[in-house]
CSV table of C-alpha atoms and ligand atoms in Angstrom, one decimal:
chain,number,residue,atom,x,y,z
A,13,UNK,CA,-77.1,11.8,12.9
A,14,UNK,CA,-80.3,13.1,14.6
A,15,UNK,CA,-81.7,10.1,16.6
A,16,UNK,CA,-85.7,9.9,17.4
A,17,UNK,CA,-85.4,8.1,21.0
A,18,UNK,CA,-88.6,8.4,23.3
A,19,UNK,CA,-90.0,11.2,21.5
A,20,UNK,CA,-87.2,13.7,21.8
A,21,UNK,CA,-85.2,14.8,18.8
A,22,UNK,CA,-81.4,15.1,19.5
A,23,UNK,CA,-78.8,16.1,17.4
A,24,UNK,CA,-76.1,13.4,16.4
A,25,UNK,CA,-73.8,14.0,13.8
A,26,UNK,CA,-72.1,12.3,10.4
A,27,UNK,CA,-70.8,9.0,10.5
A,28,UNK,CA,-73.4,8.2,12.9
A,29,UNK,CA,-73.5,4.6,11.8
A,30,UNK,CA,-72.0,1.2,12.1
A,31,UNK,CA,-71.2,-1.0,9.0
A,32,UNK,CA,-70.3,-4.5,9.0
A,33,UNK,CA,-67.0,-4.9,6.6
A,34,UNK,CA,-67.1,-7.8,4.4
A,35,UNK,CA,-63.7,-9.1,6.0
A,36,UNK,CA,-65.6,-9.5,9.3
A,37,UNK,CA,-64.1,-12.5,10.7
A,38,UNK,CA,-67.2,-14.9,11.2
A,39,UNK,CA,-67.8,-17.9,13.2
A,40,UNK,CA,-70.0,-20.7,11.8
A,41,UNK,CA,-73.3,-21.1,12.7
A,42,UNK,CA,-72.8,-24.0,15.2
A,43,UNK,CA,-69.9,-22.4,16.7
A,44,UNK,CA,-72.1,-19.3,17.4
A,45,UNK,CA,-74.7,-21.1,19.2
A,46,UNK,CA,-71.8,-22.6,21.1
A,47,UNK,CA,-70.6,-19.0,21.9
A,48,UNK,CA,-74.0,-17.8,22.7
A,49,UNK,CA,-74.7,-20.5,25.0
A,50,UNK,CA,-71.6,-20.0,26.8
A,51,UNK,CA,-72.2,-16.1,27.2
A,52,UNK,CA,-75.7,-16.8,28.8
A,53,UNK,CA,-73.9,-18.6,31.7
A,54,UNK,CA,-73.9,-15.1,33.3
A,55,UNK,CA,-71.3,-13.6,35.5
A,56,UNK,CA,-72.6,-11.3,38.1
A,57,UNK,CA,-71.3,-8.4,39.6
A,58,UNK,CA,-71.7,-5.6,42.4
A,59,UNK,CA,-71.5,-1.9,41.6
A,60,UNK,CA,-69.0,-1.3,38.8
A,61,UNK,CA,-67.1,-4.5,39.9
A,62,UNK,CA,-66.9,-7.2,37.1
A,63,UNK,CA,-66.5,-10.9,38.5
A,64,UNK,CA,-66.3,-12.8,35.8
A,65,UNK,CA,-66.5,-16.8,36.0
A,66,UNK,CA,-64.0,-17.8,33.2
A,67,UNK,CA,-60.5,-17.2,33.5
A,68,UNK,CA,-60.8,-14.0,31.5
A,69,UNK,CA,-58.2,-11.0,32.4
A,70,UNK,CA,-61.3,-8.8,32.9
A,71,UNK,CA,-62.3,-11.0,35.9
A,72,UNK,CA,-62.8,-8.6,39.0
A,73,UNK,CA,-61.9,-5.5,37.0
A,74,UNK,CA,-63.7,-2.2,38.6
A,75,UNK,CA,-63.9,0.7,36.3
A,76,UNK,CA,-62.2,3.5,38.5
A,77,UNK,CA,-60.0,5.0,35.9
A,78,UNK,CA,-60.5,5.4,32.3
A,79,UNK,CA,-58.9,6.8,29.5
A,80,UNK,CA,-61.0,8.6,27.0
A,81,UNK,CA,-59.2,9.0,23.8
A,82,UNK,CA,-60.4,12.2,21.4
A,83,UNK,CA,-61.3,15.4,23.0
A,84,UNK,CA,-64.4,16.1,20.8
A,85,UNK,CA,-68.0,16.5,21.0
A,86,UNK,CA,-68.4,12.8,21.8
A,87,UNK,CA,-65.1,12.1,24.0
A,88,UNK,CA,-65.8,15.4,26.0
A,89,UNK,CA,-69.4,14.2,26.8
A,90,UNK,CA,-68.1,10.6,27.8
A,91,UNK,CA,-65.2,12.0,30.2
A,92,UNK,CA,-67.9,14.6,31.7
A,93,UNK,CA,-70.5,11.9,32.5
A,94,UNK,CA,-67.7,9.6,33.7
A,95,UNK,CA,-66.4,12.2,35.8
A,96,UNK,CA,-69.7,13.4,37.5
A,97,UNK,CA,-70.3,9.7,38.3
A,98,UNK,CA,-67.4,9.6,40.5
A,99,UNK,CA,-64.8,8.0,38.0
A,100,UNK,CA,-61.3,9.1,37.4
A,101,UNK,CA,-60.7,9.9,33.6
A,102,UNK,CA,-58.1,11.3,31.8
A,103,UNK,CA,-59.1,12.8,28.3
A,104,UNK,CA,-56.4,12.6,25.5
A,105,UNK,CA,-56.3,14.5,22.3
A,106,UNK,CA,-53.4,15.4,20.2
A,107,UNK,CA,-52.7,18.7,21.3
A,108,UNK,CA,-53.3,21.2,24.4
A,109,UNK,CA,-55.4,23.9,22.7
A,110,UNK,CA,-58.5,21.0,22.1
A,111,UNK,CA,-58.0,19.5,25.2
A,112,UNK,CA,-58.3,23.1,27.1
A,113,UNK,CA,-61.6,23.6,24.9
A,114,UNK,CA,-62.9,20.6,26.0
A,115,UNK,CA,-62.3,20.9,29.7
A,116,UNK,CA,-64.1,24.6,29.3
A,117,UNK,CA,-67.0,22.7,27.4
A,118,UNK,CA,-67.3,20.6,30.5
A,119,UNK,CA,-67.1,22.9,32.9
A,120,UNK,CA,-69.8,25.1,31.1
A,121,UNK,CA,-71.9,22.0,30.7
A,122,UNK,CA,-71.3,20.7,34.3
A,123,UNK,CA,-72.3,24.6,35.5
A,124,UNK,CA,-75.7,24.3,33.5
A,125,UNK,CA,-76.2,20.9,34.9
A,126,UNK,CA,-75.6,22.1,38.7
A,127,UNK,CA,-78.0,25.1,38.4
A,128,UNK,CA,-80.9,22.7,37.5
A,129,UNK,CA,-80.2,19.9,39.9
A,130,UNK,CA,-79.5,22.2,42.8
A,131,UNK,CA,-81.2,25.5,42.2
A,132,UNK,CA,-82.3,25.6,46.0
A,133,UNK,CA,-78.8,24.9,46.8
A,134,UNK,CA,-76.4,26.5,45.1
A,135,UNK,CA,-73.0,25.1,47.5
A,136,UNK,CA,-74.0,21.8,46.6
A,137,UNK,CA,-73.9,22.6,42.9
A,138,UNK,CA,-70.7,24.3,43.5
A,139,UNK,CA,-69.2,21.2,45.2
A,140,UNK,CA,-70.7,18.8,42.4
A,141,UNK,CA,-68.9,21.1,39.9
A,142,UNK,CA,-65.6,20.6,41.6
A,143,UNK,CA,-65.9,17.4,42.5
A,144,UNK,CA,-66.7,16.1,38.6
A,145,UNK,CA,-63.8,18.6,37.6
A,146,UNK,CA,-61.0,16.7,40.0
A,147,UNK,CA,-62.0,14.0,38.5
A,148,UNK,CA,-60.7,14.9,35.1
A,149,UNK,CA,-57.2,14.9,33.8
A,150,UNK,CA,-55.7,15.6,30.3
A,151,UNK,CA,-52.7,14.5,28.5
A,152,UNK,CA,-51.6,14.4,25.0
A,153,UNK,CA,-49.5,10.9,25.5
A,154,UNK,CA,-52.3,8.3,25.7
A,155,UNK,CA,-49.0,5.8,26.2
A,156,UNK,CA,-48.3,7.6,29.3
A,157,UNK,CA,-51.6,7.3,30.8
A,158,UNK,CA,-53.0,4.0,29.8
A,159,UNK,CA,-51.1,2.2,31.9
A,160,UNK,CA,-53.1,3.0,35.2
A,161,UNK,CA,-56.7,2.6,33.1
A,162,UNK,CA,-59.1,0.1,33.5
A,163,UNK,CA,-61.0,1.2,30.4
A,164,UNK,CA,-59.6,3.0,27.4
A,165,UNK,CA,-62.7,4.4,25.1
A,166,UNK,CA,-62.0,5.7,21.9
A,167,UNK,CA,-63.7,8.6,20.4
A,168,UNK,CA,-60.9,10.0,17.8
A,169,UNK,CA,-61.9,10.4,13.8
A,170,UNK,CA,-64.2,8.0,12.2
A,171,UNK,CA,-61.2,6.3,10.6
A,172,UNK,CA,-60.4,2.4,10.7
A,173,UNK,CA,-56.7,2.8,10.0
A,174,UNK,CA,-56.2,5.5,12.9
A,175,UNK,CA,-58.0,3.9,15.1
A,176,UNK,CA,-56.3,0.5,14.7
A,177,UNK,CA,-52.9,2.4,14.9
A,178,UNK,CA,-54.1,4.0,18.3
A,179,UNK,CA,-55.5,0.3,19.6
A,180,UNK,CA,-52.4,-1.6,18.4
A,181,UNK,CA,-49.9,0.9,20.3
A,182,UNK,CA,-51.9,0.8,23.5
A,183,UNK,CA,-52.4,-3.1,23.1
A,184,UNK,CA,-48.5,-3.4,24.0
A,185,UNK,CA,-48.8,-0.8,26.9
A,186,UNK,CA,-51.9,-1.4,28.6
A,187,UNK,CA,-52.3,-3.6,31.6
A,188,UNK,CA,-53.8,-7.5,30.8
A,189,UNK,CA,-57.1,-6.5,32.4
A,190,UNK,CA,-57.9,-3.4,30.7
A,191,UNK,CA,-60.8,-3.3,28.6
A,192,UNK,CA,-60.4,-1.4,25.0
A,193,UNK,CA,-63.8,0.0,23.5
A,194,UNK,CA,-64.8,1.9,20.4
A,195,UNK,CA,-67.2,4.6,20.0
A,196,UNK,CA,-67.2,4.1,16.3
A,197,UNK,CA,-70.6,4.4,14.6
A,198,UNK,CA,-69.7,3.1,11.3
A,199,UNK,CA,-67.1,1.1,11.5
A,200,UNK,CA,-67.1,-2.8,12.5
A,201,UNK,CA,-65.4,-3.3,15.9
A,202,UNK,CA,-64.2,-6.7,14.5
A,203,UNK,CA,-62.2,-5.1,12.0
A,204,UNK,CA,-61.1,-2.3,14.8
A,205,UNK,CA,-60.2,-4.9,17.2
A,206,UNK,CA,-58.0,-6.8,14.9
A,207,UNK,CA,-55.1,-4.8,15.3
A,208,UNK,CA,-54.9,-5.8,19.1
A,209,UNK,CA,-54.3,-9.1,20.8
A,210,UNK,CA,-57.1,-8.4,23.4
A,211,UNK,CA,-60.1,-9.5,21.1
A,212,UNK,CA,-61.9,-11.0,24.1
A,213,UNK,CA,-61.3,-7.7,26.0
A,214,UNK,CA,-62.5,-5.4,23.0
A,215,UNK,CA,-65.9,-4.0,22.6
A,216,UNK,CA,-68.2,-1.3,20.9
A,217,UNK,CA,-69.5,1.3,23.5
A,218,UNK,CA,-71.7,3.5,21.2
A,219,UNK,CA,-73.0,6.5,23.4
A,220,UNK,CA,-75.4,9.2,21.6
A,221,UNK,CA,-75.2,12.5,21.1
A,222,UNK,CA,-75.1,14.8,23.5
A,223,UNK,CA,-73.7,12.3,25.5
A,224,UNK,CA,-74.7,13.7,28.9
A,225,UNK,CA,-78.3,14.2,27.7
A,226,UNK,CA,-78.9,10.9,25.8
A,227,UNK,CA,-79.7,7.7,28.1
A,228,UNK,CA,-78.7,5.2,25.8
A,229,UNK,CA,-75.7,3.3,25.0
A,230,UNK,CA,-75.5,0.4,22.7
A,231,UNK,CA,-72.6,-2.3,24.1
A,232,UNK,CA,-71.4,-3.9,20.9
A,233,UNK,CA,-69.7,-7.5,21.2
A,234,UNK,CA,-68.1,-9.1,18.4
A,235,UNK,CA,-67.8,-12.9,18.1
A,236,UNK,CA,-64.3,-12.7,20.5
A,237,UNK,CA,-65.7,-10.4,23.0
A,238,UNK,CA,-65.9,-12.4,26.2
A,239,UNK,CA,-69.1,-12.3,28.4
A,240,UNK,CA,-67.3,-10.7,31.1
A,241,UNK,CA,-66.0,-7.7,28.8
A,242,UNK,CA,-69.4,-7.5,28.1
A,243,UNK,CA,-71.1,-7.3,31.6
A,244,UNK,CA,-68.4,-5.3,32.7
A,245,UNK,CA,-69.6,-2.4,29.9
A,246,UNK,CA,-72.9,-3.3,30.6
A,247,UNK,CA,-72.7,-2.8,34.2
A,248,UNK,CA,-70.5,0.6,33.6
A,249,UNK,CA,-72.9,2.2,31.7
A,250,UNK,CA,-75.5,1.3,34.4
A,251,UNK,CA,-73.0,3.4,37.0
A,252,UNK,CA,-72.7,5.8,34.4
A,253,UNK,CA,-76.3,6.5,35.0
A,254,UNK,CA,-77.2,5.1,31.2
A,255,UNK,CA,-79.4,2.7,29.9
A,256,UNK,CA,-77.4,-0.1,28.0
A,257,UNK,CA,-78.8,-2.3,25.2
A,258,UNK,CA,-76.5,-5.1,23.9
A,259,UNK,CA,-75.9,-5.4,20.3
A,260,UNK,CA,-74.1,-7.6,17.6
A,261,UNK,CA,-71.5,-6.4,15.6
A,262,UNK,CA,-73.7,-5.6,12.4
A,263,UNK,CA,-74.5,-2.7,10.5
A,264,UNK,CA,-76.0,0.4,12.7
A,265,UNK,CA,-76.3,-2.0,15.8
A,266,UNK,CA,-79.7,-1.4,16.8
A,267,UNK,CA,-80.5,2.1,16.3
A,268,UNK,CA,-79.0,3.1,13.2
A,269,UNK,CA,-79.8,-0.1,11.5
A,270,UNK,CA,-83.7,0.9,12.4
A,271,UNK,CA,-83.3,5.0,11.8
A,272,UNK,CA,-81.6,4.7,8.5
A,273,UNK,CA,-83.9,2.3,6.2
A,274,UNK,CA,-86.8,4.1,7.5
A,275,UNK,CA,-85.5,7.2,6.1
A,276,UNK,CA,-84.6,5.7,2.9
A,277,UNK,CA,-87.8,4.4,2.3
A,278,UNK,CA,-89.3,7.9,3.0
A,279,UNK,CA,-87.1,9.0,0.4
A,280,UNK,CA,-88.3,6.1,-2.0
A,281,UNK,CA,-91.8,7.0,-1.2
A,282,UNK,CA,-91.1,10.5,-2.4
A,283,UNK,CA,-89.7,9.3,-5.4
A,284,UNK,CA,-92.2,6.7,-6.3
A,285,UNK,CA,-95.2,9.6,-5.9
A,286,UNK,CA,-96.7,8.1,-2.8
A,287,UNK,CA,-96.9,11.6,-1.2
A,288,UNK,CA,-95.3,15.1,-1.1
A,289,UNK,CA,-92.5,15.6,1.1
A,290,UNK,CA,-94.4,17.9,3.1
A,291,UNK,CA,-97.1,14.9,3.5
A,292,UNK,CA,-94.8,12.4,4.6
A,293,UNK,CA,-93.0,14.3,7.0
A,294,UNK,CA,-96.3,15.5,8.3
A,295,UNK,CA,-97.6,12.0,8.4
A,296,UNK,CA,-94.6,10.7,10.5
A,297,UNK,CA,-94.4,13.7,13.0
A,298,UNK,CA,-98.4,13.5,13.5
A,299,UNK,CA,-99.1,9.8,12.9
A,300,UNK,CA,-96.1,8.9,15.1
A,301,UNK,CA,-95.3,11.6,17.5
A,302,UNK,CA,-91.6,12.0,15.8
A,303,UNK,CA,-90.5,15.2,16.4
A,304,UNK,CA,-89.2,15.7,12.9
A,305,UNK,CA,-90.3,13.8,9.4
A,306,UNK,CA,-87.8,12.0,7.7
A,307,UNK,CA,-86.8,13.9,5.0
A,308,UNK,CA,-86.2,17.0,7.4
A,309,UNK,CA,-84.4,14.4,9.4
A,310,UNK,CA,-82.1,13.6,6.4
A,311,UNK,CA,-81.5,16.9,5.9
A,312,UNK,CA,-80.7,17.3,9.2
A,313,UNK,CA,-78.0,14.7,9.2
A,314,UNK,CA,-76.7,15.5,5.9
A,315,UNK,CA,-77.6,13.9,2.5
A,316,UNK,CA,-73.8,13.6,2.2
A,317,UNK,CA,-73.5,11.4,5.4
A,318,UNK,CA,-76.4,9.7,4.5
A,319,UNK,CA,-75.3,8.7,1.1
A,320,UNK,CA,-71.7,7.9,2.6
A,321,UNK,CA,-73.4,5.4,5.4
A,322,UNK,CA,-75.8,3.7,2.3
A,323,UNK,CA,-73.1,3.3,-0.2
A,324,UNK,CA,-70.8,1.8,2.7
A,325,UNK,CA,-73.6,-0.6,3.4
A,326,UNK,CA,-74.7,-1.2,0.5
A,327,UNK,CA,-70.9,-2.3,-0.8
A,328,UNK,CA,-71.1,-4.5,2.0
A,329,UNK,CA,-74.5,-6.3,1.7
A,330,UNK,CA,-75.3,-5.9,-2.1
A,331,UNK,CA,-78.2,-8.2,-1.7
A,332,UNK,CA,-79.9,-6.5,1.1
A,333,UNK,CA,-82.8,-4.2,-0.6
A,334,UNK,CA,-83.0,-1.9,2.7
A,335,UNK,CA,-79.6,-0.3,1.7
A,336,UNK,CA,-80.1,0.0,-1.9
A,337,UNK,CA,-79.3,3.0,-3.9
A,338,UNK,CA,-81.7,6.2,-4.0
A,339,UNK,CA,-82.3,8.3,-7.1
A,340,UNK,CA,-82.8,11.6,-5.6
A,341,UNK,CA,-80.6,11.1,-2.6
A,342,UNK,CA,-77.5,10.5,-5.4
A,343,UNK,CA,-78.8,13.6,-7.4
A,344,UNK,CA,-79.1,16.0,-4.6
A,345,UNK,CA,-75.5,15.0,-3.3
A,346,UNK,CA,-74.3,15.1,-6.7
A,347,UNK,CA,-75.5,19.0,-6.9
A,348,UNK,CA,-73.7,19.5,-3.8
A,349,UNK,CA,-77.0,19.9,-1.8
A,350,UNK,CA,-76.2,18.0,1.6
A,351,UNK,CA,-79.1,19.6,3.5
A,352,UNK,CA,-79.4,22.0,6.4
A,353,UNK,CA,-75.8,22.5,6.2
A,354,UNK,CA,-75.7,23.7,2.5
A,355,UNK,CA,-78.7,25.8,2.9
A,356,UNK,CA,-80.6,23.1,0.4
A,357,UNK,CA,-81.4,19.7,0.7
A,358,UNK,CA,-85.0,18.2,0.2
A,359,UNK,CA,-86.1,21.5,1.5
A,360,UNK,CA,-84.6,25.0,1.5
A,361,UNK,CA,-83.3,26.7,4.4
A,362,UNK,CA,-82.6,30.4,4.9
B,423,NAD,P1,-65.0,14.9,16.5
B,423,NAD,O1,-64.4,15.4,15.4
B,423,NAD,O2,-65.7,15.9,17.8
B,423,NAD,O3,-63.9,14.6,17.7
B,423,NAD,C1,-62.6,13.6,17.6
B,423,NAD,C2,-61.6,14.2,18.5
B,423,NAD,O4,-60.6,13.2,17.9
B,423,NAD,C3,-60.8,15.3,18.0
B,423,NAD,O5,-60.5,16.7,19.0
B,423,NAD,C4,-59.8,14.9,17.1
B,423,NAD,O6,-58.2,16.3,17.5
B,423,NAD,C5,-59.5,13.6,18.0
B,423,NAD,N1,-58.1,12.9,17.5
B,423,NAD,C6,-58.2,12.5,16.1
B,423,NAD,N2,-57.1,12.0,16.0
B,423,NAD,C7,-56.7,11.4,17.3
B,423,NAD,C8,-55.6,10.4,17.7
B,423,NAD,N3,-54.8,9.9,16.8
B,423,NAD,N4,-55.1,10.6,19.1
B,423,NAD,C9,-56.1,11.6,20.0
B,423,NAD,N5,-57.1,12.1,19.6
B,423,NAD,C10,-57.3,12.3,18.2
B,423,NAD,O7,-65.8,13.4,16.5
B,423,NAD,P2,-67.0,13.3,17.4
B,423,NAD,O8,-68.1,13.3,16.8
B,423,NAD,O9,-66.6,13.3,18.9
B,423,NAD,O10,-66.9,11.7,17.1
B,423,NAD,C11,-66.1,10.5,17.6
B,423,NAD,C12,-66.4,9.0,17.5
B,423,NAD,O11,-67.5,9.3,18.1
B,423,NAD,C13,-66.5,8.9,15.7
B,423,NAD,O12,-65.9,7.5,15.9
B,423,NAD,C14,-67.7,8.8,15.8
B,423,NAD,O13,-68.0,8.2,14.8
B,423,NAD,C15,-68.5,8.6,16.9
B,423,NAD,N6,-69.9,8.8,17.1
B,423,NAD,C16,-70.0,10.2,16.8
B,423,NAD,C17,-71.5,10.8,17.2
B,423,NAD,C18,-71.8,12.2,17.0
B,423,NAD,O14,-73.2,12.3,16.4
B,423,NAD,N7,-71.2,13.0,16.8
B,423,NAD,C19,-72.1,9.6,17.9
B,423,NAD,C20,-71.8,8.8,18.2
B,423,NAD,C21,-70.7,8.2,18.0
């Protein structure tokens, strides 16, 4: 998915959205407000040491070592950023070849960063690269590494069952203080967390693509996530050089909840004949300073992905008009016109 943030355009992909499943355990209104009030009794912390005020196991946790599960584009990016900010990281994937490729990618990225950051001091640049690389190790066995981890960040395939299986296995092995976080963009954090017994130490940590470039991290708390856990993740995100925002476990968190309905409404305007697709795109580019218009953006994201997300959301929230079906989106997807990746969507691509 393409995110428009601070006037920049950034590529993100497929399932870059969170959905709120109907099965989510919910608190009553009064329990929620008691819970929120408790949350506001802020814990405090220094640097990346979290000092909780409650008896939570997260008390005084320093994120020194993290396990990142999934060495794809997101996992490798998270590992790179964590390693270059002085954390020890173990990157886990299903086979050595993927991990080799991930580390090669990290090295290439670090070289580019060093070239820019230390243009007049190449030896400092080399030191930066070597230090960061020394902080990265790899493994195909998450169970073996998780015992030494303060934080597990999962960035694997977008499949609820697979994510639940991973977390449920690791829950039995990880130390009590270890925080679990998912980078999911389309699944309910509550549902993923339900496979574990550490509901208070489970949250969403939603990075944006490409991770080393994008400043935002959405820190998502479920109704069971403890304030200590959230504080720890907010602080950790800052230590990574990111700007975190706090989100509830609702469809799309903040960014995608605003972005998706915006794109869909633009598609509906086009369907109603309120403007040509070109004019709608030009209007939003020149009128709002966005790097891409909404229909261009839909093609870039992939119309199949857009439909997947909207179907998912509308099934979970059938009464919400923002998630209603779009005729032209359905038609283009049925014709196999998924946008840029297939050569045609709202526009044709050579
Ligand atoms: P990807 O396909 O590039 O990488 C996923 C990696 O997970 C693969 O290398 C795969 O081998 C590995 N994997 C799968 N099952 C595994 C298992 N059981 N154990 C260990 N490794 C396993 O995917 P990605 O784009 O990096 O996305 C990962 C997660 O991040 C998804 O949940 C996605 O929704 C989310 N996300 C993606 C983006 C994006 O723009 N790509 C942005 C934000 C969030």
